[in-house]
Amino acid sequence: MEEVLKQTPQEPLKELISWVEDIKHKNGSSAAALYIIKDNQVVLEHYSGRHSHEKNAPQITEKSQFNVASARKSYLGLTVAYALHDKYISSLDDPITQYFPEFDKDLYKATTIRHLVTHSHGLDSDEQGYIFRKFKPGSSWAYRNVGVDIMTKLIHRLYRKGFPQLLNERVFTPMGFSETGWRTEQKENLVPVIDRIDKPALPGIGRVSDGTEKNLFVSPREFALWGQLHVQKGMMNGRQIVPSKVIETATTIQNVSYSNYSHPGNGLFWYVQDIPRTKSELGDRVPSGSYQILGVTGPTILVIPAYNVVVAKMYNKRYNYGGDQYLYYLREFSNKVADLFS
């Protein structure tokens, strides 16, 4: 990114900080961060709390890296878009059995890559890992990790390397990222994950760095820059880091039309706004063309191209605040951001 200007938060930004801090306390997160880029300038950089609820836990700083949990799917989505661009995949409508002939033909019948990357595949799995079908491919929507697991395996099969390795070569190294990675060793700048506030925090690290585990850690700054790469269609520092078509594929609606209009729109795992939808993470005041993704530990990245805004919001507590009403709070946050910059 070009050299940016850091500004003192004005009153509306202070109100957004207060909202983020309020949710942090209500949900039992020990940490929060908020990083906002507007028109290629850093307009807000906020860090608060500690790495855990332990008495002597380190303070959160700009170097702290959060486990972004399911937000890692946006990174996987970009590599799927790359596979299309590189012609390893001929079409999103290719049946997945074309690439995995060993898959059960009956179970995966008519299931395409498009279904798998938009949560419309209809597959689920039990605690033993047994995969079963809940609805016909493309007929409905349900957030399940089966599609993520299959696409992770597909990228490895196509490129003979894990999707994190592909991203290292194509994106992270050209971008100069040093605070983004699938971590396998505990280090002091890694923020642990709080499952229960009355129990010790979990390290969140994994055994491998091939993308098959939920161990991606990212600093707020590089999380925001990940969004900035997308809003600028792959262009950073005067260089076309990622082909614009790859970005467009990942961040535009790719799902089939649903008969139930409450189902959210999805790009390649991103939630994408077309019209307001009740099951979407994006609020009704967020402009069309915006996109967002979040993780169960709280990290959220919101991109509003219409306002040239990228927002990275970080927490470290499993399960988002609000229980069954958690979507309300996610939508409310995106609405507040949209109101602030509209």
Short mmCIF file of C-alpha atoms in Angstrom, two decimals:
data_model
loop_
_atom_site.label_atom_id
_atom_site.label_comp_id
_atom_site.label_asym_id
_atom_site.label_seq_id
_atom_site.Cartn_x
_atom_site.Cartn_y
_atom_site.Cartn_z
CA MET A 1 0.00 0.00 0.00
CA GLU A 2 1.14 3.54 -0.62
CA GLU A 3 2.32 5.56 2.36
CA VAL A 4 -0.74 6.22 4.51
CA LEU A 5 -1.85 8.99 6.81
CA LYS A 6 -2.82 8.11 10.38
CA GLN A 7 -5.40 10.43 11.83
CA THR A 8 -6.73 11.14 15.33
CA PRO A 9 -10.18 9.50 15.63
CA GLN A 10 -13.04 11.94 15.21
CA GLU A 11 -16.24 11.64 17.24
CA PRO A 12 -18.10 9.19 14.91
CA LEU A 13 -15.07 6.89 14.93
CA LYS A 14 -14.93 7.11 18.72
CA GLU A 15 -18.56 5.94 18.81
CA LEU A 16 -17.64 2.94 16.66
CA ILE A 17 -14.75 2.13 19.02
CA SER A 18 -17.15 2.29 21.99
CA TRP A 19 -19.50 -0.14 20.26
CA VAL A 20 -16.66 -2.57 19.55
CA GLU A 21 -15.43 -2.31 23.15
CA ASP A 22 -18.93 -2.88 24.51
CA ILE A 23 -19.29 -6.13 22.56
CA LYS A 24 -15.80 -7.18 23.71
CA HIS A 25 -16.83 -6.92 27.36
CA LYS A 26 -20.28 -8.47 26.85
CA ASN A 27 -18.84 -11.48 25.05
CA GLY A 28 -15.90 -12.06 27.39
CA SER A 29 -13.16 -11.35 24.87
CA SER A 30 -9.89 -10.24 26.44
CA ALA A 31 -8.79 -8.37 23.31
CA ALA A 32 -10.09 -6.12 20.58
CA ALA A 33 -8.65 -4.30 17.60
CA LEU A 34 -10.13 -2.09 14.92
CA TYR A 35 -8.24 -1.01 11.81
CA ILE A 36 -9.90 1.10 9.11
CA ILE A 37 -8.58 2.18 5.71
CA LYS A 38 -10.51 4.82 3.77
CA ASP A 39 -9.34 6.10 0.37
CA ASN A 40 -5.95 4.43 0.88
CA GLN A 41 -5.41 6.16 4.23
CA VAL A 42 -5.44 4.59 7.67
CA VAL A 43 -8.15 6.56 9.44
CA LEU A 44 -8.32 4.40 12.57
CA GLU A 45 -5.91 2.09 14.36
CA HIS A 46 -7.22 0.89 17.75
CA TYR A 47 -5.92 -1.85 20.06
CA SER A 48 -7.17 -2.76 23.52
CA GLY A 49 -7.01 -5.44 26.19
CA ARG A 50 -4.62 -8.31 26.73
CA HIS A 51 -3.79 -11.57 25.02
CA SER A 52 -5.89 -13.44 27.58
CA HIS A 53 -7.62 -12.96 30.91
CA GLU A 54 -4.51 -14.14 32.74
CA LYS A 55 -3.18 -11.51 35.15
CA ASN A 56 0.18 -10.99 33.44
CA ALA A 57 -0.92 -11.55 29.83
CA PRO A 58 0.76 -9.23 27.29
CA GLN A 59 -1.00 -6.10 26.10
CA ILE A 60 -2.49 -6.08 22.62
CA THR A 61 -0.33 -4.06 20.21
CA GLU A 62 -0.11 -3.55 16.45
CA LYS A 63 2.14 -6.64 16.34
CA SER A 64 -0.41 -8.94 17.96
CA GLN A 65 -1.69 -11.65 15.63
CA PHE A 66 -5.23 -13.05 16.05
CA ASN A 67 -6.51 -16.46 15.05
CA VAL A 68 -9.01 -15.54 12.31
CA ALA A 69 -10.77 -18.94 12.31
CA SER A 70 -13.28 -19.19 9.42
CA ALA A 71 -12.22 -15.86 7.93
CA ARG A 72 -9.39 -17.95 6.46
CA LYS A 73 -11.97 -19.10 3.89
CA SER A 74 -11.53 -15.81 2.05
CA TYR A 75 -7.88 -16.81 1.52
CA LEU A 76 -8.94 -20.23 0.24
CA GLY A 77 -11.51 -18.55 -2.02
CA LEU A 78 -8.82 -16.51 -3.72
CA THR A 79 -6.87 -19.65 -4.59
CA VAL A 80 -10.01 -21.20 -6.10
CA ALA A 81 -10.31 -18.07 -8.26
CA TYR A 82 -6.64 -18.53 -9.19
CA ALA A 83 -7.32 -22.14 -10.21
CA LEU A 84 -9.99 -20.85 -12.61
CA HIS A 85 -7.64 -18.17 -13.93
CA ASP A 86 -4.81 -20.70 -14.36
CA LYS A 87 -7.26 -23.09 -16.09
CA TYR A 88 -6.72 -25.87 -13.58
CA ILE A 89 -10.52 -25.62 -13.20
CA SER A 90 -12.48 -25.13 -16.39
CA SER A 91 -15.68 -23.87 -14.74
CA LEU A 92 -17.30 -23.41 -11.36
CA ASP A 93 -20.03 -25.66 -12.73
CA ASP A 94 -17.68 -28.62 -13.05
CA PRO A 95 -18.90 -31.58 -10.99
CA ILE A 96 -16.56 -32.24 -8.09
CA THR A 97 -16.35 -35.92 -9.07
CA GLN A 98 -14.49 -34.76 -12.21
CA TYR A 99 -11.57 -33.93 -9.91
CA PHE A 100 -12.19 -36.62 -7.29
CA PRO A 101 -13.26 -39.74 -9.22
CA GLU A 102 -12.90 -41.74 -6.01
CA PHE A 103 -15.83 -39.85 -4.40
CA ASP A 104 -19.15 -41.67 -3.92
CA LYS A 105 -21.01 -41.00 -7.19
CA ASP A 106 -24.43 -41.18 -5.56
CA LEU A 107 -23.60 -38.94 -2.59
CA TYR A 108 -21.91 -36.25 -4.70
CA LYS A 109 -24.23 -36.50 -7.70
CA ALA A 110 -24.75 -33.07 -9.35
CA THR A 111 -22.55 -31.36 -6.73
CA THR A 112 -20.40 -28.72 -8.41
CA ILE A 113 -17.53 -26.50 -7.35
CA ARG A 114 -20.01 -23.59 -7.40
CA HIS A 115 -22.12 -25.37 -4.78
CA LEU A 116 -19.11 -26.09 -2.59
CA VAL A 117 -17.79 -22.50 -2.50
CA THR A 118 -21.20 -20.90 -1.85
CA HIS A 119 -22.49 -23.15 0.96
CA SER A 120 -25.23 -24.51 -1.31
CA HIS A 121 -23.88 -28.07 -1.62
CA GLY A 122 -26.29 -29.60 0.91
CA LEU A 123 -23.66 -31.84 2.54
CA ASP A 124 -22.97 -32.20 6.25
CA SER A 125 -20.82 -34.44 8.46
CA ASP A 126 -21.16 -36.02 11.87
CA GLU A 127 -18.63 -36.11 14.71
CA GLN A 128 -16.97 -39.18 13.19
CA GLY A 129 -16.46 -37.38 9.88
CA TYR A 130 -19.14 -39.34 8.03
CA ILE A 131 -20.51 -37.14 5.22
CA PHE A 132 -24.21 -37.26 4.37
CA ARG A 133 -26.65 -35.25 2.29
CA LYS A 134 -29.27 -32.91 3.79
CA PHE A 135 -30.68 -31.25 0.65
CA LYS A 136 -30.29 -31.31 -3.12
CA PRO A 137 -27.30 -29.31 -4.43
CA GLY A 138 -28.26 -25.72 -5.21
CA SER A 139 -31.74 -25.98 -3.73
CA SER A 140 -30.95 -24.25 -0.43
CA TRP A 141 -28.17 -22.75 1.70
CA ALA A 142 -26.47 -23.95 4.89
CA TYR A 143 -23.14 -22.90 6.37
CA ARG A 144 -21.12 -26.12 6.63
CA ASN A 145 -17.39 -26.87 6.51
CA VAL A 146 -17.64 -29.87 4.17
CA GLY A 147 -17.22 -27.62 1.14
CA VAL A 148 -14.21 -25.91 2.69
CA ASP A 149 -12.49 -29.21 3.38
CA ILE A 150 -13.08 -30.46 -0.16
CA MET A 151 -11.83 -27.26 -1.77
CA THR A 152 -8.72 -27.32 0.43
CA LYS A 153 -7.99 -30.81 -0.87
CA LEU A 154 -8.75 -29.76 -4.44
CA ILE A 155 -6.22 -26.91 -4.47
CA HIS A 156 -3.59 -29.27 -3.08
CA ARG A 157 -4.39 -31.84 -5.76
CA LEU A 158 -4.32 -29.28 -8.58
CA TYR A 159 -1.15 -27.40 -7.57
CA ARG A 160 0.62 -30.18 -5.64
CA LYS A 161 0.94 -27.81 -2.68
CA GLY A 162 -1.32 -26.44 0.02
CA PHE A 163 -3.23 -23.24 -0.65
CA PRO A 164 -1.17 -21.34 1.99
CA GLN A 165 1.97 -22.16 0.02
CA LEU A 166 0.32 -20.92 -3.16
CA LEU A 167 -0.66 -17.69 -1.38
CA ASN A 168 2.88 -17.25 -0.05
CA GLU A 169 4.20 -17.30 -3.60
CA ARG A 170 1.48 -15.28 -5.31
CA VAL A 171 0.41 -12.79 -2.62
CA PHE A 172 2.10 -12.76 0.78
CA THR A 173 5.70 -12.50 -0.40
CA PRO A 174 4.97 -9.83 -3.06
CA MET A 175 2.95 -7.91 -0.45
CA GLY A 176 5.76 -8.17 2.12
CA PHE A 177 3.49 -9.86 4.67
CA SER A 178 5.27 -11.10 7.80
CA GLU A 179 2.32 -11.12 10.21
CA THR A 180 0.11 -13.57 8.31
CA GLY A 181 0.53 -17.33 8.47
CA TRP A 182 -0.65 -20.76 9.54
CA ARG A 183 1.20 -21.07 12.84
CA THR A 184 2.53 -24.31 14.32
CA GLU A 185 4.70 -22.88 17.12
CA GLN A 186 3.64 -20.73 20.02
CA LYS A 187 5.15 -17.22 19.98
CA GLU A 188 4.57 -14.20 22.17
CA ASN A 189 2.84 -12.16 19.46
CA LEU A 190 0.13 -14.82 18.89
CA VAL A 191 -3.15 -14.07 20.68
CA PRO A 192 -4.66 -17.18 22.33
CA VAL A 193 -8.29 -18.16 21.80
CA ILE A 194 -10.72 -17.95 24.71
CA ASP A 195 -13.29 -20.73 24.71
CA ARG A 196 -14.63 -20.12 28.25
CA ILE A 197 -13.65 -17.14 30.35
CA ASP A 198 -13.27 -19.35 33.45
CA LYS A 199 -10.82 -21.67 31.68
CA PRO A 200 -7.24 -21.14 30.41
CA ALA A 201 -7.06 -19.76 26.88
CA LEU A 202 -6.27 -22.13 24.04
CA PRO A 203 -3.13 -21.56 21.93
CA GLY A 204 -4.97 -21.87 18.61
CA ILE A 205 -1.88 -23.14 16.82
CA GLY A 206 -1.89 -26.26 14.65
CA ARG A 207 0.28 -29.22 13.81
CA VAL A 208 0.63 -28.38 10.10
CA SER A 209 0.66 -25.25 7.95
CA ASP A 210 -0.96 -26.69 4.81
CA GLY A 211 -4.35 -25.02 5.36
CA THR A 212 -6.15 -28.10 6.63
CA GLU A 213 -6.32 -26.70 10.18
CA LYS A 214 -7.82 -23.54 11.68
CA ASN A 215 -4.49 -22.01 12.65
CA LEU A 216 -4.24 -18.89 10.49
CA PHE A 217 -3.04 -15.92 12.56
CA VAL A 218 -3.09 -12.38 11.16
CA SER A 219 -2.33 -8.94 12.58
CA PRO A 220 -5.10 -6.31 12.28
CA ARG A 221 -2.94 -4.32 9.87
CA GLU A 222 -2.32 -7.19 7.46
CA PHE A 223 -5.95 -8.32 7.77
CA ALA A 224 -6.98 -4.84 6.61
CA LEU A 225 -4.37 -4.91 3.84
CA TRP A 226 -5.83 -8.23 2.69
CA GLY A 227 -9.12 -6.37 2.25
CA GLN A 228 -7.34 -3.44 0.63
CA LEU A 229 -5.82 -5.79 -1.94
CA HIS A 230 -9.36 -6.80 -2.87
CA VAL A 231 -10.91 -3.34 -2.98
CA GLN A 232 -8.06 -2.24 -5.30
CA LYS A 233 -8.68 -5.23 -7.59
CA GLY A 234 -5.29 -6.77 -6.85
CA MET A 235 -3.26 -3.58 -7.32
CA MET A 236 -0.88 -2.56 -4.52
CA ASN A 237 2.03 -0.12 -4.54
CA GLY A 238 1.60 0.44 -8.26
CA ARG A 239 1.91 -3.29 -9.00
CA GLN A 240 -0.76 -5.74 -10.14
CA ILE A 241 -0.10 -8.34 -7.43
CA VAL A 242 -3.21 -10.37 -8.25
CA PRO A 243 -4.99 -10.35 -11.62
CA SER A 244 -8.13 -8.20 -11.36
CA LYS A 245 -10.26 -11.02 -12.78
CA VAL A 246 -9.19 -13.27 -9.91
CA ILE A 247 -10.36 -10.69 -7.36
CA GLU A 248 -13.64 -10.13 -9.21
CA THR A 249 -14.39 -13.84 -9.32
CA ALA A 250 -13.81 -14.21 -5.59
CA THR A 251 -15.88 -11.19 -4.52
CA THR A 252 -18.92 -11.21 -6.81
CA ILE A 253 -22.02 -13.35 -6.28
CA GLN A 254 -21.45 -16.85 -7.61
CA ASN A 255 -24.29 -18.86 -6.10
CA VAL A 256 -27.30 -20.06 -8.07
CA SER A 257 -30.62 -18.27 -7.46
CA TYR A 258 -32.53 -19.52 -4.45
CA SER A 259 -36.30 -19.75 -4.16
CA ASN A 260 -35.88 -18.50 -0.57
CA TYR A 261 -34.86 -14.86 -0.87
CA SER A 262 -33.62 -14.72 2.73
CA HIS A 263 -30.56 -16.80 1.85
CA PRO A 264 -27.37 -14.73 1.60
CA GLY A 265 -25.36 -14.16 -1.54
CA ASN A 266 -21.87 -15.65 -1.68
CA GLY A 267 -18.80 -15.11 -3.77
CA LEU A 268 -16.04 -17.64 -3.18
CA PHE A 269 -16.94 -18.02 0.51
CA TRP A 270 -17.32 -14.23 1.00
CA TYR A 271 -20.78 -12.93 1.92
CA VAL A 272 -21.68 -10.51 -0.88
CA GLN A 273 -24.41 -7.87 -0.85
CA ASP A 274 -26.86 -7.53 -3.71
CA ILE A 275 -30.12 -6.76 -1.93
CA PRO A 276 -30.59 -6.95 1.86
CA ARG A 277 -31.19 -10.54 2.95
CA THR A 278 -32.19 -11.60 6.46
CA LYS A 279 -29.70 -14.47 6.73
CA SER A 280 -26.79 -12.36 5.52
CA GLU A 281 -24.06 -10.97 7.79
CA LEU A 282 -24.37 -7.64 5.96
CA GLY A 283 -26.85 -5.05 7.19
CA ASP A 284 -29.59 -3.52 5.07
CA ARG A 285 -27.84 -0.14 4.86
CA VAL A 286 -24.63 -1.60 3.39
CA PRO A 287 -24.29 -0.77 -0.33
CA SER A 288 -24.62 -3.37 -3.04
CA GLY A 289 -21.29 -4.86 -4.04
CA SER A 290 -19.92 -4.91 -0.48
CA TYR A 291 -18.55 -8.12 0.97
CA GLN A 292 -17.59 -9.51 4.36
CA ILE A 293 -16.34 -12.61 6.12
CA LEU A 294 -15.83 -13.45 9.78
CA GLY A 295 -14.55 -16.18 12.07
CA VAL A 296 -16.08 -17.78 15.12
CA THR A 297 -13.41 -16.11 17.28
CA GLY A 298 -14.68 -12.69 16.22
CA PRO A 299 -12.29 -11.41 13.49
CA THR A 300 -14.29 -9.72 10.75
CA ILE A 301 -13.22 -8.05 7.55
CA LEU A 302 -15.71 -5.76 5.83
CA VAL A 303 -15.06 -4.27 2.38
CA ILE A 304 -17.31 -1.50 0.97
CA PRO A 305 -16.04 -0.67 -2.53
CA ALA A 306 -18.71 2.03 -3.02
CA TYR A 307 -17.10 4.03 -0.19
CA ASN A 308 -13.53 2.73 -0.73
CA VAL A 309 -13.50 1.49 2.85
CA VAL A 310 -11.93 -1.59 4.46
CA VAL A 311 -12.56 -2.45 8.11
CA ALA A 312 -10.74 -5.14 10.10
CA LYS A 313 -12.29 -5.90 13.49
CA MET A 314 -10.65 -8.43 15.82
CA TYR A 315 -11.63 -10.34 18.95
CA ASN A 316 -10.29 -13.56 20.51
CA LYS A 317 -13.41 -15.18 22.04
CA ARG A 318 -15.09 -18.21 20.49
CA TYR A 319 -18.75 -17.67 19.55
CA ASN A 320 -19.93 -14.25 18.54
CA TYR A 321 -21.98 -12.19 20.98
CA GLY A 322 -25.76 -12.48 20.85
CA GLY A 323 -26.44 -16.21 20.92
CA ASP A 324 -29.26 -16.98 18.49
CA GLN A 325 -29.38 -13.25 17.67
CA TYR A 326 -25.71 -12.99 16.71
CA LEU A 327 -26.59 -12.01 13.14
CA TYR A 328 -28.29 -8.87 14.46
CA TYR A 329 -25.03 -7.64 15.98
CA LEU A 330 -22.99 -8.50 12.89
CA ARG A 331 -25.47 -6.64 10.71
CA GLU A 332 -25.57 -3.73 13.13
CA PHE A 333 -21.80 -3.34 12.97
CA SER A 334 -21.76 -3.25 9.16
CA ASN A 335 -24.66 -0.78 9.20
CA LYS A 336 -22.78 1.50 11.59
CA VAL A 337 -19.74 1.44 9.31
CA ALA A 338 -21.91 2.16 6.25
CA ASP A 339 -23.62 5.08 8.03
CA LEU A 340 -20.25 6.47 9.08
CA PHE A 341 -18.83 6.66 5.58
CA SER A 342 -21.94 7.18 3.43
#
